[in-house]
């Protein structure tokens, strides 16, 4: 016991100073911790029990105990877990007989299987070895990443064992993911409200309410996700159901499918139910009492806040049948509490009112159950917000903003500065941000390529290594004696892409820039020379710094090396102890398939000053793959209070990866805001009105794995709530989410004009047959739906249009692209109507066409020109405008100024000051806004609304369910920044309304490919 106490004291004495040192800033001797890079080999111990069947003619099993040590080396990407090799040594005891041996075998974590050979010393012979690994519990059988392995050796009568595998020197094993893979909401016991006397009068009302609620679900979330090779046959039942007039409404041939009338009827009947309950009298259809209206309004508010919003907030996460019921208990309690304060009612009337609310919750749960039968996946359940909202509740920018905030549980911030940049500008802006950082810099990216597609060292990544990191380190070391602070440079990179694209090549060097060199063969001696020269300059700067040398003498060489490096954090490390049955239908899948797909760059963001530092949100990575004329992508560069949540998100990743709170890098730790924080923001808002740099924005993150998914919720909320007449454009490289498509189709049936845009096979960044099969399957159904419901869509002014992006021009051919887009817009009837441009645009484009060297061919019947460049559409963005904000805006002559500013920005994408060019675009946009608003009444201005979402999240199930994603949502005039660009993308697309043309642009999959793609789509 005394020895144990002494040992504990020694451990505390050793660990204590290290912990204290971690809490200090680096310039006072503190060390910066990081997750580092994963080891190439993994050690483990094993201990197990089993039996040996004996060696004679009879099966005579004897118990055995076995223990050993092993090491595993990955032979493929450890994240995909296809193949690894293991070697183990072991000792076993059978009674008093002790034996030893070794085994060597191959392991497939993805299949959970092991196979190889086992050698036992007493027999001096080899025998086959087979194993089946079972995670059993998320995070490990006993925690800590421990696994259970069933083993069998077919020697003599056979040896069977059950062993526990315990990771060695892997302190983060079993700690990098949540222990639960679903959302459990406890259903508290509650007494049901008894059916009140005279409830017969309510029965017919609730028949109508149930029918209307089911109809709202059918119309606003139409069940597009119907399997089958023939889209017309697959959707025939849905189309017939949508066209069937409900019994509670008189059909109105001028209102399409009567969605607005159905929602009004639902809310009217709800008010009538509360009127009957409160008064105890019969109320004729179509009427209600003022007291009933008040109670219905309160019921809608409670239903929205305590049932619909919390349930929909779980979009993309696993739920149970009890989730909504648990929320409903809380909603009932809130309504009962508010009812007491709201209306003085007799006890029997109060009970009747509570009964009506209880029945309303039962209706909502029935809608959920119907949706569950339709979508067959709890992650895809979305309850239409119209079950608690009327059209007048979301008809202005301010109202929609408030609803979005409540839906996601986050707030917009004002006073932000935002710049819209194209892919050519992204790479140079990231390098500039690394050089500009003074306190810290985070490159949070999904891809930092070590080698390009040819297997050669990636030249663009080398540019980052030398021109960004080494140059920045050298410059900051040279300035250290005067500024006395070195920036902390951090890279966050998901292990999947790190392994797949050989990121270790450059990151090994960046972790040890003073005393290592990248391993390059002689063909790339020039690369090695460049690195060596930059390294020598850095070493010289370190040697010349009197302050660094003095501090290194005090704190040691390890402290110095910790300061002069890039802190590498490889996130989501492969961990076979995390397995979920809910990821794929019918089978379990390891969490390793989940990735952090976020692409963010930020530096010096702090609570002390909302305008210090900057961030970039993008869909791009670092490497040659993301540059040149064939990459079509965009990014948002931002500054202001919206960015402060980035530090919190970074901390979550590091804590989830296994760092302790004391190990969080010093500049990422939370700081108190100064008293004048809000005053700083208000001063910027007041001073920058004329420049256009007063942007309203919200930062959003889908957490990797089973965490919150606010990007999903934001998209679904806007798809559901954009008012009739609005325009929504959704270009995406991976259109695969049938739920998103259903919500957008529901909006179109209300009268919203929706443009779906996907790349052709030639323009798809991910052109594998599974991704293309899903896109073809979905777009075929959209074409069938819009053709079948063309009259109904026309009645309400709605559009469902499917565009295939295939321009035939490189992204750097600016003038040719704009002229081609203009010609396509003028010859395509629906585009002419959708883009009612002022004549100044016509004159401008005629002049531009005359200056173009070759008359460009607009996208043709197939959209593929012989020998043409096929830019890869990698854009992940959504644009929204209300009808009042769209139709009149495009007729303004000031639009030409915005067009000219954007074309100028594109022409100078590789040169000049990006922010200055983008500011000119903002200024032109502000002039357009001022002129536009001056011609509108105050009432008309209230109905103008814009939104823009830009980031890393695709329109597919992987982004919805599994991957970490980041997006920036801009509200109000901030969203108009993408107006011209989204018009360009739309008008460079081929608009397809028949299946034959779709088959030319997206080759139809075989039946096998279609079925396989549907089955594995969460993984694509």
PDB file of C-alpha atoms in Angstrom, residues 296-440:
ATOM      1  CA  UNK A 296     -55.558  28.159 -31.140  1.00  0.00           C
ATOM      2  CA  UNK A 297     -52.829  30.789 -31.525  1.00  0.00           C
ATOM      3  CA  UNK A 298     -51.309  29.734 -28.208  1.00  0.00           C
ATOM      4  CA  UNK A 299     -51.563  26.065 -29.150  1.00  0.00           C
ATOM      5  CA  UNK A 300     -49.789  26.738 -32.453  1.00  0.00           C
ATOM      6  CA  UNK A 301     -47.003  28.595 -30.647  1.00  0.00           C
ATOM      7  CA  UNK A 302     -46.475  25.791 -28.107  1.00  0.00           C
ATOM      8  CA  UNK A 303     -46.681  23.110 -30.790  1.00  0.00           C
ATOM      9  CA  UNK A 304     -44.072  24.921 -32.872  1.00  0.00           C
ATOM     10  CA  UNK A 305     -41.659  25.715 -30.048  1.00  0.00           C
ATOM     11  CA  UNK A 306     -41.882  22.517 -28.025  1.00  0.00           C
ATOM     12  CA  UNK A 307     -42.683  19.802 -30.572  1.00  0.00           C
ATOM     13  CA  UNK A 308     -42.091  20.702 -34.227  1.00  0.00           C
ATOM     14  CA  UNK A 309     -38.866  22.693 -33.840  1.00  0.00           C
ATOM     15  CA  UNK A 310     -37.206  20.234 -31.411  1.00  0.00           C
ATOM     16  CA  UNK A 311     -38.200  17.252 -33.547  1.00  0.00           C
ATOM     17  CA  UNK A 312     -37.157  18.821 -36.852  1.00  0.00           C
ATOM     18  CA  UNK A 313     -33.902  19.956 -35.245  1.00  0.00           C
ATOM     19  CA  UNK A 314     -32.959  16.256 -35.294  1.00  0.00           C
ATOM     20  CA  UNK A 315     -33.117  16.011 -39.093  1.00  0.00           C
ATOM     21  CA  UNK A 316     -30.267  13.739 -40.153  1.00  0.00           C
ATOM     22  CA  UNK A 317     -30.027  12.006 -36.747  1.00  0.00           C
ATOM     23  CA  UNK A 318     -31.373   8.639 -35.644  1.00  0.00           C
ATOM     24  CA  UNK A 319     -34.571   8.877 -33.638  1.00  0.00           C
ATOM     25  CA  UNK A 320     -37.054   6.443 -32.150  1.00  0.00           C
ATOM     26  CA  UNK A 321     -40.833   6.256 -32.256  1.00  0.00           C
ATOM     27  CA  UNK A 322     -40.776   7.673 -28.746  1.00  0.00           C
ATOM     28  CA  UNK A 323     -38.858  10.850 -29.611  1.00  0.00           C
ATOM     29  CA  UNK A 324     -41.861  12.947 -30.610  1.00  0.00           C
ATOM     30  CA  UNK A 325     -43.980  11.457 -27.836  1.00  0.00           C
ATOM     31  CA  UNK A 326     -41.398  12.520 -25.275  1.00  0.00           C
ATOM     32  CA  UNK A 327     -41.412  16.034 -26.707  1.00  0.00           C
ATOM     33  CA  UNK A 328     -45.218  16.021 -26.743  1.00  0.00           C
ATOM     34  CA  UNK A 329     -45.361  15.385 -22.992  1.00  0.00           C
ATOM     35  CA  UNK A 330     -43.317  18.526 -22.444  1.00  0.00           C
ATOM     36  CA  UNK A 331     -45.453  20.450 -24.908  1.00  0.00           C
ATOM     37  CA  UNK A 332     -48.595  19.366 -23.057  1.00  0.00           C
ATOM     38  CA  UNK A 333     -47.151  20.518 -19.767  1.00  0.00           C
ATOM     39  CA  UNK A 334     -46.217  23.906 -21.232  1.00  0.00           C
ATOM     40  CA  UNK A 335     -49.663  24.371 -22.761  1.00  0.00           C
ATOM     41  CA  UNK A 336     -51.375  23.452 -19.488  1.00  0.00           C
ATOM     42  CA  UNK A 337     -49.190  25.935 -17.637  1.00  0.00           C
ATOM     43  CA  UNK A 338     -49.917  28.728 -20.102  1.00  0.00           C
ATOM     44  CA  UNK A 339     -53.605  27.914 -20.249  1.00  0.00           C
ATOM     45  CA  UNK A 340     -53.996  28.650 -16.561  1.00  0.00           C
ATOM     46  CA  UNK A 341     -52.491  32.102 -17.021  1.00  0.00           C
ATOM     47  CA  UNK A 342     -54.154  32.788 -20.377  1.00  0.00           C
ATOM     48  CA  UNK A 343     -57.866  32.147 -19.961  1.00  0.00           C
ATOM     49  CA  UNK A 344     -60.012  31.877 -16.809  1.00  0.00           C
ATOM     50  CA  UNK A 345     -62.120  28.826 -17.673  1.00  0.00           C
ATOM     51  CA  UNK A 346     -64.398  26.584 -15.695  1.00  0.00           C
ATOM     52  CA  UNK A 347     -62.660  23.317 -14.754  1.00  0.00           C
ATOM     53  CA  UNK A 348     -64.650  21.230 -17.235  1.00  0.00           C
ATOM     54  CA  UNK A 349     -63.946  23.710 -20.073  1.00  0.00           C
ATOM     55  CA  UNK A 350     -60.257  23.853 -19.162  1.00  0.00           C
ATOM     56  CA  UNK A 351     -60.102  20.049 -19.313  1.00  0.00           C
ATOM     57  CA  UNK A 352     -61.844  20.119 -22.700  1.00  0.00           C
ATOM     58  CA  UNK A 353     -59.299  22.617 -24.053  1.00  0.00           C
ATOM     59  CA  UNK A 354     -56.430  20.457 -22.820  1.00  0.00           C
ATOM     60  CA  UNK A 355     -58.104  17.470 -24.459  1.00  0.00           C
ATOM     61  CA  UNK A 356     -58.130  19.307 -27.800  1.00  0.00           C
ATOM     62  CA  UNK A 357     -54.406  20.036 -27.489  1.00  0.00           C
ATOM     63  CA  UNK A 358     -53.783  16.403 -26.588  1.00  0.00           C
ATOM     64  CA  UNK A 359     -55.672  15.290 -29.692  1.00  0.00           C
ATOM     65  CA  UNK A 360     -53.703  17.774 -31.786  1.00  0.00           C
ATOM     66  CA  UNK A 361     -50.469  16.163 -30.603  1.00  0.00           C
ATOM     67  CA  UNK A 362     -51.929  12.771 -31.487  1.00  0.00           C
ATOM     68  CA  UNK A 363     -52.613  14.058 -35.006  1.00  0.00           C
ATOM     69  CA  UNK A 364     -49.043  15.303 -35.322  1.00  0.00           C
ATOM     70  CA  UNK A 365     -47.679  11.952 -34.152  1.00  0.00           C
ATOM     71  CA  UNK A 366     -49.847  10.209 -36.737  1.00  0.00           C
ATOM     72  CA  UNK A 367     -48.306  12.447 -39.401  1.00  0.00           C
ATOM     73  CA  UNK A 368     -44.864  11.427 -38.134  1.00  0.00           C
ATOM     74  CA  UNK A 369     -45.793   7.755 -38.230  1.00  0.00           C
ATOM     75  CA  UNK A 370     -47.032   8.123 -41.804  1.00  0.00           C
ATOM     76  CA  UNK A 371     -43.803   9.846 -42.797  1.00  0.00           C
ATOM     77  CA  UNK A 372     -41.822   7.031 -41.160  1.00  0.00           C
ATOM     78  CA  UNK A 373     -43.678   4.490 -43.292  1.00  0.00           C
ATOM     79  CA  UNK A 374     -42.978   6.580 -46.386  1.00  0.00           C
ATOM     80  CA  UNK A 375     -39.284   7.331 -45.876  1.00  0.00           C
ATOM     81  CA  UNK A 376     -38.234   4.156 -43.980  1.00  0.00           C
ATOM     82  CA  UNK A 377     -35.499   6.064 -42.134  1.00  0.00           C
ATOM     83  CA  UNK A 378     -35.927   8.126 -38.976  1.00  0.00           C
ATOM     84  CA  UNK A 379     -33.132  10.450 -40.089  1.00  0.00           C
ATOM     85  CA  UNK A 380     -35.323  11.685 -42.956  1.00  0.00           C
ATOM     86  CA  UNK A 381     -38.390  12.650 -40.961  1.00  0.00           C
ATOM     87  CA  UNK A 382     -39.444  16.289 -41.324  1.00  0.00           C
ATOM     88  CA  UNK A 383     -42.775  17.642 -40.091  1.00  0.00           C
ATOM     89  CA  UNK A 384     -44.109  20.548 -42.190  1.00  0.00           C
ATOM     90  CA  UNK A 385     -43.983  23.775 -40.231  1.00  0.00           C
ATOM     91  CA  UNK A 386     -47.336  24.718 -41.757  1.00  0.00           C
ATOM     92  CA  UNK A 387     -48.842  22.417 -39.132  1.00  0.00           C
ATOM     93  CA  UNK A 388     -48.235  25.339 -36.757  1.00  0.00           C
ATOM     94  CA  UNK A 389     -47.717  28.302 -39.102  1.00  0.00           C
ATOM     95  CA  UNK A 390     -49.995  30.244 -41.430  1.00  0.00           C
ATOM     96  CA  UNK A 391     -48.806  31.970 -44.609  1.00  0.00           C
ATOM     97  CA  UNK A 392     -48.856  35.368 -42.914  1.00  0.00           C
ATOM     98  CA  UNK A 393     -46.431  34.060 -40.279  1.00  0.00           C
ATOM     99  CA  UNK A 394     -43.555  33.836 -42.778  1.00  0.00           C
ATOM    100  CA  UNK A 395     -44.139  36.489 -45.427  1.00  0.00           C
ATOM    101  CA  UNK A 396     -41.299  38.939 -44.568  1.00  0.00           C
ATOM    102  CA  UNK A 397     -37.539  38.764 -44.158  1.00  0.00           C
ATOM    103  CA  UNK A 398     -37.792  39.565 -40.458  1.00  0.00           C
ATOM    104  CA  UNK A 399     -40.341  36.827 -39.793  1.00  0.00           C
ATOM    105  CA  UNK A 400     -38.397  34.183 -41.700  1.00  0.00           C
ATOM    106  CA  UNK A 401     -35.174  35.212 -39.949  1.00  0.00           C
ATOM    107  CA  UNK A 402     -36.791  34.739 -36.563  1.00  0.00           C
ATOM    108  CA  UNK A 403     -38.165  31.346 -37.561  1.00  0.00           C
ATOM    109  CA  UNK A 404     -34.790  30.177 -38.880  1.00  0.00           C
ATOM    110  CA  UNK A 405     -33.145  31.254 -35.622  1.00  0.00           C
ATOM    111  CA  UNK A 406     -35.694  29.368 -33.565  1.00  0.00           C
ATOM    112  CA  UNK A 407     -35.498  26.316 -35.815  1.00  0.00           C
ATOM    113  CA  UNK A 408     -31.725  25.897 -35.458  1.00  0.00           C
ATOM    114  CA  UNK A 409     -31.314  27.394 -31.987  1.00  0.00           C
ATOM    115  CA  UNK A 410     -28.779  29.973 -33.178  1.00  0.00           C
ATOM    116  CA  UNK A 411     -28.879  33.713 -33.865  1.00  0.00           C
ATOM    117  CA  UNK A 412     -27.949  35.868 -36.816  1.00  0.00           C
ATOM    118  CA  UNK A 413     -25.322  38.526 -36.177  1.00  0.00           C
ATOM    119  CA  UNK A 414     -25.188  41.946 -37.785  1.00  0.00           C
ATOM    120  CA  UNK A 415     -22.198  44.088 -38.641  1.00  0.00           C
ATOM    121  CA  UNK A 416     -20.228  41.458 -40.558  1.00  0.00           C
ATOM    122  CA  UNK A 417     -18.018  42.025 -43.576  1.00  0.00           C
ATOM    123  CA  UNK A 418     -18.376  39.462 -46.337  1.00  0.00           C
ATOM    124  CA  UNK A 419     -16.533  38.963 -49.636  1.00  0.00           C
ATOM    125  CA  UNK A 420     -17.609  36.559 -52.389  1.00  0.00           C
ATOM    126  CA  UNK A 421     -14.613  34.924 -54.079  1.00  0.00           C
ATOM    127  CA  UNK A 422     -14.098  32.348 -56.842  1.00  0.00           C
ATOM    128  CA  UNK A 423     -11.854  29.307 -56.776  1.00  0.00           C
ATOM    129  CA  UNK A 424      -8.889  31.023 -58.452  1.00  0.00           C
ATOM    130  CA  UNK A 425      -8.834  33.532 -55.596  1.00  0.00           C
ATOM    131  CA  UNK A 426      -9.186  30.972 -52.821  1.00  0.00           C
ATOM    132  CA  UNK A 427      -5.696  29.482 -52.993  1.00  0.00           C
ATOM    133  CA  UNK A 428      -3.933  32.859 -52.933  1.00  0.00           C
ATOM    134  CA  UNK A 429      -6.195  34.161 -50.167  1.00  0.00           C
ATOM    135  CA  UNK A 430      -5.407  31.175 -47.957  1.00  0.00           C
ATOM    136  CA  UNK A 431      -1.686  31.768 -48.425  1.00  0.00           C
ATOM    137  CA  UNK A 432      -2.204  35.443 -47.626  1.00  0.00           C
ATOM    138  CA  UNK A 433      -4.141  34.536 -44.474  1.00  0.00           C
ATOM    139  CA  UNK A 434      -1.256  32.357 -43.239  1.00  0.00           C
ATOM    140  CA  UNK A 435       1.137  35.248 -43.751  1.00  0.00           C
ATOM    141  CA  UNK A 436      -1.234  37.743 -42.093  1.00  0.00           C
ATOM    142  CA  UNK A 437      -1.805  35.697 -38.926  1.00  0.00           C
ATOM    143  CA  UNK A 438      -0.309  37.190 -35.775  1.00  0.00           C
ATOM    144  CA  UNK A 439      -1.801  35.097 -32.948  1.00  0.00           C
ATOM    145  CA  UNK A 440      -2.856  31.841 -34.618  1.00  0.00           C
TER     146      UNK A 440
END
